[in-house]
Short mmCIF file of C-alpha atoms and ligand atoms in Angstrom, two decimals:
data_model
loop_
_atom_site.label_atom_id
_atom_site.label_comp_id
_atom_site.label_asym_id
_atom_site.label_seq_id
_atom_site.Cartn_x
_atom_site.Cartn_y
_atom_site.Cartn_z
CA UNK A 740 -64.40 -38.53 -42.01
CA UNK A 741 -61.99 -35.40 -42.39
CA UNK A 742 -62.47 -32.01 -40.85
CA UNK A 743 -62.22 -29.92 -43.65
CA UNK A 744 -63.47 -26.92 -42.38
CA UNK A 745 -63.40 -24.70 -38.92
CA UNK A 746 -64.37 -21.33 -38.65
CA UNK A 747 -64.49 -18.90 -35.04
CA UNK A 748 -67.67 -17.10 -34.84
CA UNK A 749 -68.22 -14.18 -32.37
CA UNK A 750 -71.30 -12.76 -31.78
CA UNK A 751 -73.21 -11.11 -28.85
CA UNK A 752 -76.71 -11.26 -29.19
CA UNK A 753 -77.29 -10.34 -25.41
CA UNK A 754 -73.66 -11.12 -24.67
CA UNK A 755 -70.52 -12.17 -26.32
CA UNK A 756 -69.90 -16.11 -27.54
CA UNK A 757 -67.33 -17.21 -28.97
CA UNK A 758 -68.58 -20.29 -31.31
CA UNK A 759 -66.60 -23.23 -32.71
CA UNK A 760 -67.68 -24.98 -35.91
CA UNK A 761 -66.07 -27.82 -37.94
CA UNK A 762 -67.05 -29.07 -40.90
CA UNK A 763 -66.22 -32.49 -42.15
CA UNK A 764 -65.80 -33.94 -46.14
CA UNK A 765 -69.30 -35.96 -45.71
CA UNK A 766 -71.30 -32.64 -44.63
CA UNK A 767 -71.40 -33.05 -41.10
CA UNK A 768 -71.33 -29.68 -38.88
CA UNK A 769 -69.99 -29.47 -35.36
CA UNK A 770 -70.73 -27.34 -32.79
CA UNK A 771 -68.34 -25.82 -29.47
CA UNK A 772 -68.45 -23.35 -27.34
CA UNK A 773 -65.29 -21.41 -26.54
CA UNK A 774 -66.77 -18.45 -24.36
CA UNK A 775 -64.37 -16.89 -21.57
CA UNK A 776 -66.15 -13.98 -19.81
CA UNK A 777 -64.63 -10.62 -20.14
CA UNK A 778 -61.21 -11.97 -22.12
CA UNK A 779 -63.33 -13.75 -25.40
CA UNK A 780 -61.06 -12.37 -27.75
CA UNK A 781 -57.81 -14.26 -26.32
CA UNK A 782 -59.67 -17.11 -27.00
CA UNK A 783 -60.48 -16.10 -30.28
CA UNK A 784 -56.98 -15.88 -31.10
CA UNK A 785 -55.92 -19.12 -29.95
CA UNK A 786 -58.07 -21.08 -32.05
CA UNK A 787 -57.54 -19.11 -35.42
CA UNK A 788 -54.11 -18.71 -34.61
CA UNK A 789 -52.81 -21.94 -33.32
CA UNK A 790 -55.57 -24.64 -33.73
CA UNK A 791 -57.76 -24.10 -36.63
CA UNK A 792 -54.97 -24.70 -38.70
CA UNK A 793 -53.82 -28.10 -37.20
CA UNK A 794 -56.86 -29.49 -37.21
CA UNK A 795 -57.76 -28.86 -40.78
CA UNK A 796 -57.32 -32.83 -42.64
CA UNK A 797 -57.65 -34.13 -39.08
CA UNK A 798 -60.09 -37.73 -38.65
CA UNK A 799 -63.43 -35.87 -36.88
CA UNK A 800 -63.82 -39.31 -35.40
CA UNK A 801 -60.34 -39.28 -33.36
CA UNK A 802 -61.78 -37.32 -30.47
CA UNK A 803 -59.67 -38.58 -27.38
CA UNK A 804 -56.79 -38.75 -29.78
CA UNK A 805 -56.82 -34.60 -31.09
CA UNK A 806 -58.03 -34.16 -27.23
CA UNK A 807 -54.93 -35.41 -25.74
CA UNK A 808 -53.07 -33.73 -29.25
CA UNK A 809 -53.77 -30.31 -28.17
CA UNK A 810 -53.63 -30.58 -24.78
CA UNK A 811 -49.95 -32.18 -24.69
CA UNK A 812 -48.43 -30.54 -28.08
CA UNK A 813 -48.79 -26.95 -26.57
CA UNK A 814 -46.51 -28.18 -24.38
CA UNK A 815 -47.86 -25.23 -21.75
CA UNK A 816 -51.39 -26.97 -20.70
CA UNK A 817 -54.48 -25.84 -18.12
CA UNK A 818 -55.77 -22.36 -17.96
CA UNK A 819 -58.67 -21.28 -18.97
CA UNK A 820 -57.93 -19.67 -22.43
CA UNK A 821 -56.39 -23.20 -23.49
CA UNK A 822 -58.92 -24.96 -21.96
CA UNK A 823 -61.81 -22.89 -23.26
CA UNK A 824 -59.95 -23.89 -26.85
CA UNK A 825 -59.22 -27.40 -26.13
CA UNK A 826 -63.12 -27.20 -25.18
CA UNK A 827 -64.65 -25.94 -28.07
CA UNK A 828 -63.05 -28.68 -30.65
CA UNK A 829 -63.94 -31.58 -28.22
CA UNK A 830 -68.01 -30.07 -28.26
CA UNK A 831 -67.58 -29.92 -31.97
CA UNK A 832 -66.41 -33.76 -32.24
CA UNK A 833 -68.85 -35.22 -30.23
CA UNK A 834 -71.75 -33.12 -31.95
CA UNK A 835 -70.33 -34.49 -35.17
CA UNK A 836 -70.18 -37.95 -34.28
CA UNK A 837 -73.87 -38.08 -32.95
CA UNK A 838 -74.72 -36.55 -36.30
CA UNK A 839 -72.80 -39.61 -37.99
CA UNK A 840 -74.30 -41.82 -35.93
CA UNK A 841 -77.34 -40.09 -35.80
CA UNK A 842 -78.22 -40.27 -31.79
CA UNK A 843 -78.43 -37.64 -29.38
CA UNK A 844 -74.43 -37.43 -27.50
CA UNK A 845 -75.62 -38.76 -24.34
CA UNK A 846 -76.72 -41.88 -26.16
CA UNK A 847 -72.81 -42.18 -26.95
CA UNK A 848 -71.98 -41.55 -23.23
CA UNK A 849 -73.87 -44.55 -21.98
CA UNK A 850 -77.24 -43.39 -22.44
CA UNK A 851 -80.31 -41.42 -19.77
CA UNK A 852 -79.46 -42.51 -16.98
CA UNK A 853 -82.99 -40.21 -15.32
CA UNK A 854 -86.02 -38.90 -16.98
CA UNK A 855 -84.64 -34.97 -16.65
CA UNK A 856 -82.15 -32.77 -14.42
CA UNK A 857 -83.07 -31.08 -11.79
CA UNK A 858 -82.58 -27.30 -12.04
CA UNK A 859 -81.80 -24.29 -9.81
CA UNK A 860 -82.55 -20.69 -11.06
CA UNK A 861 -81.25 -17.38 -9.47
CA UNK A 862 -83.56 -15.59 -7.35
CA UNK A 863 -82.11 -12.52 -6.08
CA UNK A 864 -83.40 -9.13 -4.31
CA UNK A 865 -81.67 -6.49 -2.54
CA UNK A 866 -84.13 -6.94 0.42
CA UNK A 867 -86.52 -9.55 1.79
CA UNK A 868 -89.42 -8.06 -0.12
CA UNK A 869 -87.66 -8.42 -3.43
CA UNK A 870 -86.29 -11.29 -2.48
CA UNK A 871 -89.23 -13.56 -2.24
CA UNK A 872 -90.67 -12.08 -5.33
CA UNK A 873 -87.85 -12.85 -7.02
CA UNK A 874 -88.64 -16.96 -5.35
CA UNK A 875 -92.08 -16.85 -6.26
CA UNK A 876 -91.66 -15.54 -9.59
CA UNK A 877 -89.00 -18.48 -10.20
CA UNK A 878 -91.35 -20.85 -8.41
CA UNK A 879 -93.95 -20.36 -11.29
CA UNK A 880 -91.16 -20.54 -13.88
CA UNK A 881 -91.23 -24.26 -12.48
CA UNK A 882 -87.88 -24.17 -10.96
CA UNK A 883 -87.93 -26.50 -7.81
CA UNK A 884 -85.15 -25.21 -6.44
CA UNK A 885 -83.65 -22.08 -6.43
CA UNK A 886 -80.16 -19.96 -5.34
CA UNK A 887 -80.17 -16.75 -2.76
CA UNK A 888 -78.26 -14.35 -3.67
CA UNK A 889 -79.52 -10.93 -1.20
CA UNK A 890 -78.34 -7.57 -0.73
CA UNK A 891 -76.31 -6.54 2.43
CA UNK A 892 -77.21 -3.52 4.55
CA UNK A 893 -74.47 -0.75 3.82
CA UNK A 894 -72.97 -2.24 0.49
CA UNK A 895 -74.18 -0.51 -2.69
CA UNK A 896 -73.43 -3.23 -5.54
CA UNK A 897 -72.74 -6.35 -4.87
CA UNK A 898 -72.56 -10.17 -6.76
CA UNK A 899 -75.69 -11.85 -7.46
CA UNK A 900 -78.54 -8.87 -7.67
CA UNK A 901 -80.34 -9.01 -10.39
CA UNK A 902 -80.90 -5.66 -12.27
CA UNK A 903 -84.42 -4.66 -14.17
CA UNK A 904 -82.80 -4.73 -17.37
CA UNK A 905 -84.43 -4.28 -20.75
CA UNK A 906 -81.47 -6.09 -22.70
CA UNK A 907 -84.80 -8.08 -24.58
CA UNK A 908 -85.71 -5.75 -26.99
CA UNK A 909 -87.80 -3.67 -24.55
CA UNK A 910 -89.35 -5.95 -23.08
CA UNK A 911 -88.45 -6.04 -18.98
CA UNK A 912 -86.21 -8.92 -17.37
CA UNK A 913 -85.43 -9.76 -14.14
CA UNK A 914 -81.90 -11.15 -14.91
CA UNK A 915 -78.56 -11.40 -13.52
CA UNK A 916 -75.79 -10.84 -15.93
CA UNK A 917 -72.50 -9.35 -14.38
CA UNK A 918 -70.33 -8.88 -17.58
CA UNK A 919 -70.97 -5.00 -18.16
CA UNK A 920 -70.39 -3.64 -21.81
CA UNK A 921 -68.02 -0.90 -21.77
CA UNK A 922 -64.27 -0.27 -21.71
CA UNK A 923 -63.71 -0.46 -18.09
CA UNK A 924 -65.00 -2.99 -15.39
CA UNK A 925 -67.84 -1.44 -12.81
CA UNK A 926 -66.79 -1.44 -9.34
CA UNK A 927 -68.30 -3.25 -6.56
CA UNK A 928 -68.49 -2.76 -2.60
CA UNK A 929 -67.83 -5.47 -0.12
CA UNK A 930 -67.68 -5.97 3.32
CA UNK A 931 -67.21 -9.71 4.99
CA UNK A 932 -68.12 -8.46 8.36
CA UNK A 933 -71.77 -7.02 7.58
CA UNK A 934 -72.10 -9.98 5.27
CA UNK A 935 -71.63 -12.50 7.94
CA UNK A 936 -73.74 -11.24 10.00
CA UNK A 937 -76.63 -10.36 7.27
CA UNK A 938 -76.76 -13.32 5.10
CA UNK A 939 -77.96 -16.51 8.31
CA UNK A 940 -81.20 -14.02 9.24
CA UNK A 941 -82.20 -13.94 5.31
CA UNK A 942 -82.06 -17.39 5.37
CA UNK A 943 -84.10 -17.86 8.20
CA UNK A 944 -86.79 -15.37 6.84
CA UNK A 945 -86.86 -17.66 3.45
CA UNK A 946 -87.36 -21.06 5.38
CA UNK A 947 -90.22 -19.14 7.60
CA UNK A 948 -91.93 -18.02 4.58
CA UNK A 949 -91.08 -21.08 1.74
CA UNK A 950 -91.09 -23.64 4.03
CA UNK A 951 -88.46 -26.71 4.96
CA UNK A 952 -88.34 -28.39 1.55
CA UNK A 953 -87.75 -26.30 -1.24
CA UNK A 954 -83.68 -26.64 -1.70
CA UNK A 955 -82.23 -23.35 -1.31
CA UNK A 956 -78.50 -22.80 -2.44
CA UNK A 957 -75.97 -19.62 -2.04
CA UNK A 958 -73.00 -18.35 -4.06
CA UNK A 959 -69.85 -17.19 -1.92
CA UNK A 960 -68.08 -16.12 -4.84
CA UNK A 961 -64.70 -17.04 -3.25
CA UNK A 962 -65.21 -13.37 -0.96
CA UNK A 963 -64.42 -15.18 2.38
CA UNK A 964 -61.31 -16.00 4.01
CA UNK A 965 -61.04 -20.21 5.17
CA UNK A 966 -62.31 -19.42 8.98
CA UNK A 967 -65.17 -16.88 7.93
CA UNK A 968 -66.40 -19.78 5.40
CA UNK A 969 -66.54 -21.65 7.94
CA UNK A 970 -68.05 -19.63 10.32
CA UNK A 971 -70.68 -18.87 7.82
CA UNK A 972 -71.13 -22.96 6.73
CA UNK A 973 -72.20 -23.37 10.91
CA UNK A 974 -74.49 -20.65 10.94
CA UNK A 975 -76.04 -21.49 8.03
CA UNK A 976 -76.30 -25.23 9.33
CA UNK A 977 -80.14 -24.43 11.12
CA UNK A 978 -81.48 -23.63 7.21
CA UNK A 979 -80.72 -26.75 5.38
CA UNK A 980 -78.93 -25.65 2.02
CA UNK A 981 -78.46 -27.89 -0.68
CA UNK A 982 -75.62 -26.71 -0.87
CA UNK A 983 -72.85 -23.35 -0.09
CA UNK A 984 -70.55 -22.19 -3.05
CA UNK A 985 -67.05 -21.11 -3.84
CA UNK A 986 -67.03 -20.04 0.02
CA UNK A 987 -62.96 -19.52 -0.63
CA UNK A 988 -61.01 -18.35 -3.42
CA UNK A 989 -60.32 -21.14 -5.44
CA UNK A 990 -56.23 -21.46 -5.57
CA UNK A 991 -56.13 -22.41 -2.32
CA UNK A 992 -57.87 -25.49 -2.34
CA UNK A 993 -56.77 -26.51 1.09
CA UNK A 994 -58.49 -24.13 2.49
CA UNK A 995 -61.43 -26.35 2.27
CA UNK A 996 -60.15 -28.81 4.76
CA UNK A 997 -60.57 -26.20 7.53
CA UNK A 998 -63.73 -25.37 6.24
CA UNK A 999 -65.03 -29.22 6.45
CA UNK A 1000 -63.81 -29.58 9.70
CA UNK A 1001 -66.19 -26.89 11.26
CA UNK A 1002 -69.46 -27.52 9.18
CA UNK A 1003 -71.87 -30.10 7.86
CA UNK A 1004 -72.92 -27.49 5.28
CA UNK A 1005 -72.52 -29.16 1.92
CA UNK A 1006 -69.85 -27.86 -0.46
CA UNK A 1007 -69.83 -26.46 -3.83
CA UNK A 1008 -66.26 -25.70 -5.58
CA UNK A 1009 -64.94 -25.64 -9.00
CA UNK A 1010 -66.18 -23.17 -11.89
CA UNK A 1011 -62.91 -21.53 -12.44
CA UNK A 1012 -61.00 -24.96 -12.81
CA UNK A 1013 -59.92 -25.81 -15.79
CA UNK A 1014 -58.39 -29.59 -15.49
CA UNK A 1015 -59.35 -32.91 -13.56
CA UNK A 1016 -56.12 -31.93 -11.32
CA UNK A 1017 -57.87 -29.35 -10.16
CA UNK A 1018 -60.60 -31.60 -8.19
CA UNK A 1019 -57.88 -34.19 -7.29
CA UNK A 1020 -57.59 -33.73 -4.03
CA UNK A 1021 -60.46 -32.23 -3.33
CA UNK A 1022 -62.78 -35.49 -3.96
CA UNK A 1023 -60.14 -38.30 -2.51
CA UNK A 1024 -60.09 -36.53 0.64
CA UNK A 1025 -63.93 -35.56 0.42
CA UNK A 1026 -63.04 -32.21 1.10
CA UNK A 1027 -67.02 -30.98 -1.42
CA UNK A 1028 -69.90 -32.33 -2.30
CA UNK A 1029 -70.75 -31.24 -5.68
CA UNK A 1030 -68.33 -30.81 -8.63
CA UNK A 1031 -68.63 -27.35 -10.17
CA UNK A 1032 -67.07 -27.54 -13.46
CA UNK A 1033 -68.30 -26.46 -16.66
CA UNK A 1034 -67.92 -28.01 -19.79
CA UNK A 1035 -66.75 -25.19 -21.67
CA UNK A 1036 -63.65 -24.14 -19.13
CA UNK A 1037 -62.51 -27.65 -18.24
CA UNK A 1038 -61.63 -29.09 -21.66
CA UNK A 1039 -64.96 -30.21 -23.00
CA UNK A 1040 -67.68 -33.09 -22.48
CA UNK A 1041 -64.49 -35.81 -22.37
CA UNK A 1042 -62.73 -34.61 -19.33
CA UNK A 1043 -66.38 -33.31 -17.40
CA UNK A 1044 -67.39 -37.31 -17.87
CA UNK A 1045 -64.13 -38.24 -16.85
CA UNK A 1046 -63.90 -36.55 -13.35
CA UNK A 1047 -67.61 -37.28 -12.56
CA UNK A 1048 -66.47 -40.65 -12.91
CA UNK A 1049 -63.97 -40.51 -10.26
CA UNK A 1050 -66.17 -38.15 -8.08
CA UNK A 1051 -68.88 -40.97 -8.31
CA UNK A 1052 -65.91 -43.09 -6.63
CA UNK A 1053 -66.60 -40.58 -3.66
CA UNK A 1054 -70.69 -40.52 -3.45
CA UNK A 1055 -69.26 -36.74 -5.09
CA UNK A 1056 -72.16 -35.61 -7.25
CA UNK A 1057 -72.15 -33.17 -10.07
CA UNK A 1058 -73.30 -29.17 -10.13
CA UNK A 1059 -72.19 -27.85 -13.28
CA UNK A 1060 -71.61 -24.26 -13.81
CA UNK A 1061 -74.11 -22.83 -16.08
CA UNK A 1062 -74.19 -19.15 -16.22
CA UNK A 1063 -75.39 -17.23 -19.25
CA UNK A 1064 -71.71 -16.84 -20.42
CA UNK A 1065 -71.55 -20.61 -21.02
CA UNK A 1066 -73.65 -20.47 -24.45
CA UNK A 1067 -76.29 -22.90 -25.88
CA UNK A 1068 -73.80 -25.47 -27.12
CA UNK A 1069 -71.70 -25.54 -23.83
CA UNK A 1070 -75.25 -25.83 -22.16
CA UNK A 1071 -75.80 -28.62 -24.36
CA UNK A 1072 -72.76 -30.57 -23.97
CA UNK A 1073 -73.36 -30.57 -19.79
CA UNK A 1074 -76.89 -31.69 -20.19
CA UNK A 1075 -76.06 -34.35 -22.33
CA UNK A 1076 -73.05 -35.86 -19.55
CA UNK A 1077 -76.01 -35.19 -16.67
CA UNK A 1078 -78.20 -37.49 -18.29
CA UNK A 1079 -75.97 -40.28 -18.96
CA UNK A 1080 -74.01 -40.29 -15.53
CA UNK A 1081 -75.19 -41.78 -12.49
CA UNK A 1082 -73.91 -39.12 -9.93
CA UNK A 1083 -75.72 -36.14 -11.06
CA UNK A 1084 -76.57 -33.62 -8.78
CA UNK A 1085 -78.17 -30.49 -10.10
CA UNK A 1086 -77.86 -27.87 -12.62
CA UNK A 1087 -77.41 -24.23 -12.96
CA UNK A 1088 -79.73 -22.88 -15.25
CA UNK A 1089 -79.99 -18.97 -15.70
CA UNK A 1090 -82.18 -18.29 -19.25
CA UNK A 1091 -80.68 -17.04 -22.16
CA UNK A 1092 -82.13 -14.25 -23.68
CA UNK A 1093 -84.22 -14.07 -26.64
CA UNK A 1094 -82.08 -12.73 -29.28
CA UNK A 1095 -79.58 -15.17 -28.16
CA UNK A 1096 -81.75 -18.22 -28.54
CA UNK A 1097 -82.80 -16.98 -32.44
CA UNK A 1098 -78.98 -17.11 -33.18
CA UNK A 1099 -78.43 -20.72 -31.40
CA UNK A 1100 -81.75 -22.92 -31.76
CA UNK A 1101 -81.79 -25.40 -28.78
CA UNK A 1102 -83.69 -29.00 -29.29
CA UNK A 1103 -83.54 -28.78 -25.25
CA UNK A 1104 -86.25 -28.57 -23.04
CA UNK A 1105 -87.27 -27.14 -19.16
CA UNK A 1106 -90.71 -28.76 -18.33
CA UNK A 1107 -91.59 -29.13 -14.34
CA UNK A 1108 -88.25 -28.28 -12.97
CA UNK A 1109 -86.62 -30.46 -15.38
CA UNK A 1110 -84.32 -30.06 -18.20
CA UNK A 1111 -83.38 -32.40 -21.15
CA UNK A 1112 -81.15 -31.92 -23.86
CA UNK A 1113 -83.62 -33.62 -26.18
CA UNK A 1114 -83.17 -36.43 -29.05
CA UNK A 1115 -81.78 -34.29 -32.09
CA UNK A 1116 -78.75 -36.09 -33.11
CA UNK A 1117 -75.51 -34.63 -31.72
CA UNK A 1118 -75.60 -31.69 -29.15
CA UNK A 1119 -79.38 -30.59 -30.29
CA UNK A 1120 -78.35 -26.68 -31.22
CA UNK A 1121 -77.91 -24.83 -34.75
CA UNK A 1122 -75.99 -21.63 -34.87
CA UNK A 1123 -77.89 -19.07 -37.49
CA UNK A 1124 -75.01 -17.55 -38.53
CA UNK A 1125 -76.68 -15.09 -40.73
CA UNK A 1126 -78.58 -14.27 -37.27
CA UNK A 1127 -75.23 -14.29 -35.28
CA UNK A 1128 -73.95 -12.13 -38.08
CA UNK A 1129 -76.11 -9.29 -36.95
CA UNK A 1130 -74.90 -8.40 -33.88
CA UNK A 1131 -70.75 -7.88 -33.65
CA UNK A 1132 -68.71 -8.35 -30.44
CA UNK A 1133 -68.86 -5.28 -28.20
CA UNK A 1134 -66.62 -5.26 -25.02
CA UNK A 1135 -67.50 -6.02 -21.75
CA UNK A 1136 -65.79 -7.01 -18.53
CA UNK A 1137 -67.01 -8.49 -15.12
CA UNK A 1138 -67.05 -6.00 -11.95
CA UNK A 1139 -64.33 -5.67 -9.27
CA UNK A 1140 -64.63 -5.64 -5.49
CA UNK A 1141 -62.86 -2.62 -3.02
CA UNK A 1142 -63.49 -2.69 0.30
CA UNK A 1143 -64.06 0.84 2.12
CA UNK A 1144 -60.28 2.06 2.42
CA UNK A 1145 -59.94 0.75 -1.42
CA UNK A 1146 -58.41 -2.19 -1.30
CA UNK A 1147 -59.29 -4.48 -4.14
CA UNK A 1148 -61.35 -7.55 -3.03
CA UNK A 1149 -62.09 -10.62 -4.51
CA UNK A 1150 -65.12 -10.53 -6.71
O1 LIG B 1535 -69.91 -15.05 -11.73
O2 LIG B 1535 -70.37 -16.87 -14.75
O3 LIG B 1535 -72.48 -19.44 -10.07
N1 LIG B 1535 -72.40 -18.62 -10.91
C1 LIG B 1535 -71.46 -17.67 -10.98
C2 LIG B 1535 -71.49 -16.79 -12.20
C3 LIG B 1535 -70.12 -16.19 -12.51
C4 LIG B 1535 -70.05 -15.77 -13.96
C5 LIG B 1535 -68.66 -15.26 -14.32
O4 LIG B 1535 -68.56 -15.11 -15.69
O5 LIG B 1535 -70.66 -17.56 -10.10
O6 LIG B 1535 -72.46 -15.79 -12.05
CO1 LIG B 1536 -70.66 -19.28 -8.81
#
């Protein structure tokens, strides 16, 4: 079976994607995400540039093979706009060869290995009020479990708040999407200090009002330095979270070994890492709890089964980044490697909007807290390219933190 066809599609229904898809001589069509947040474009490049055109006559079936191909030919490896690349044509193989064998992809990965995965949403507020709203409303969405993301006294714009937005044609949404359309990146406000301080009574409010059980997690967004993570881990200890998130900026992944030595709080690291190195020492020394990568920015489905199956080594579950900016098909690709490995932990699920899920129809499912990629053969979505055709990329770029004298913060 020979790829004899690729084409890049960008399109940004509600946001930008950046779509993969291969055809092959028998008629099969492969899907694969390729979406990097605020820098799409470089992405863009690198696959009709430098890839497309090697992988044109290429066996679809060879999927390790091209995998290790691209990865070791470019000579240069790992970061993300590689990655996202590398990514994208892995997706597209394994949605091809579930079409040719006509199963579902997690059939091929060792099949369900649960009836669904559990799912967190984002409830957000910029006080308590909003806050629990914001719980409640995800509550009857039938999430079971749900991230805090709050406002801090003093700080203007910060990470996490959802905005009312009308991006849906009108109709309102309570939604979190930080990638602002525009020329320049929106700035943010931050202050540690006030944070510290804010975030453990929030906490305490939501477990007086929600109760012990429902799991409650919270995004650090790499803001804090090693000791304030893990001053914040400790005081957090009294509320039970399932788990705390990217407390430090990610190149300095020893940082988490201080961290660990002050708090029980379980850890959450790894959406900007692109490679199994990344997570190396991290899981042999223990150092987190749940694995953070996404499909689409770590090389694809074959290297996210690969390091959950040296996490599992580790009782190291998974948690797998799954923002908005990781589109249908990336969203696909994850669900299908939760269902077939054992140490799955939870997923991220933040809706797509409506005009995106016209251009990429999803066979996947969220019933009682659960999602499922469902049984269409290969990843379960179909890009409408005459629908993705209608709405052209428009730029947009993530925020930026400055602290009060200006300095520029981690975001
Ligand atoms: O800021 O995906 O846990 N989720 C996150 C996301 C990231 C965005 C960046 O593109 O941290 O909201
Ligand atoms: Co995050």
């Amino acid at each position: 079976m020979i790829i004899e066809r690729a084409d890049v599609i960008v399109t940004s229904p509600n946001r930008n994607f950046v779509t993969l898809r291969l055809q092959t001589d028998e008629g099969h069509v492969g899907l694969g995400d390729a979406t990097l947040n605020g820098r799409e474009l470089a992405v863009v490049s690198y696959l009709k540039d430098h890839v497309v055109p090697l992988l044109i006559g290429k066996d679809a079936h060879r999927i390790e093979d091209t995998w290790q191909f691209l990865y070791r030919s470019s000579y240069w490896r790992r970061g993300p706009v590689t990655m996202a690349a590398i990514a994208a044509v892995d997706m597209a193989l394994w949605d091809i060869k579930g079409k040719a064998a006509n199963m579902p992809v997690y059939q091929l990965l060792g099949g369900a290995s649960r009836s669904g995965l559990m799912a967190y949403g984002h409830a957000s507020g910029i006080d308590n009020p909003q806050l629990f709203d914001s719980i409640r409303e995800h509550l009857e969405l039938g999430y079971r479990s749900v991230r805090v993301q709050t406002g801090v006294p003093g700080l203007k714009a910060i990470y996490g708040i959802a905005a009312q937005s009308t991006l849906d044609g009108g109709e309102e949404r309570y939604d979190h999407e930080p990638a602002r359309r525009g020329a320049q990146p929106t700035e943010e406000d931050w202050d540690t200090r006030a944070y510290l301080r804010h975030l453990p009574t929030v906490f305490e409010a939501v477990r007086n009002e929600f109760g012990p059980e429902l799991p409650l997690l919270h995004d650090g967004h790499h803001r804090m330095t090693p000791i304030q993570a893990a001053k914040l881990g400790k005081s957090l200890e009294p509320y039970d979270l399932f788990w705390l998130e990217d407390c430090t900026p990610a190149e300095n992944q020893e940082a988490l070994r201080l961290v660990r030595q002050h708090t029980t709080t379980p850890l959450a690291i790894g959406e900007i890492f692109n490679t199994v190195w990344d997570f190396q020492a991290l899981i042999k020394e223990q150092l987190i709890d749940y694995v953070r990568a996404a499909s689409t920015h770590f090389g694809g489905i074959s290297p996210l089964k690969k390091v959950m199956d040296y996490a599992a080594q580790y009782q190291i579950k998974s948690g797998c980044h799954g923002p908005t900016d990781i589109s249908p098909v990336g969203f696909a690709a994850q669900l299908h490697v939760g269902l077939a490995i054992h140490n799955f932990g939870i997923q991220e699920y933040m809706q797509h909007g409506s005009r995106t899920n016209e251009v990429f129809q999803q066979s996947m499912t969220f019933e009682n807290g659960l999602l499922h990629p469902g049984d269409n053969p290969g990843l379960g979505v179909e890009l409408n390219v005459d629908e993705a055709g209608k709405y052209p990329y428009e730029q947009a770029y993530l925020p930026f933190n400055r602290l009060a004298d200006g300095t520029v913060h981690d975001w």
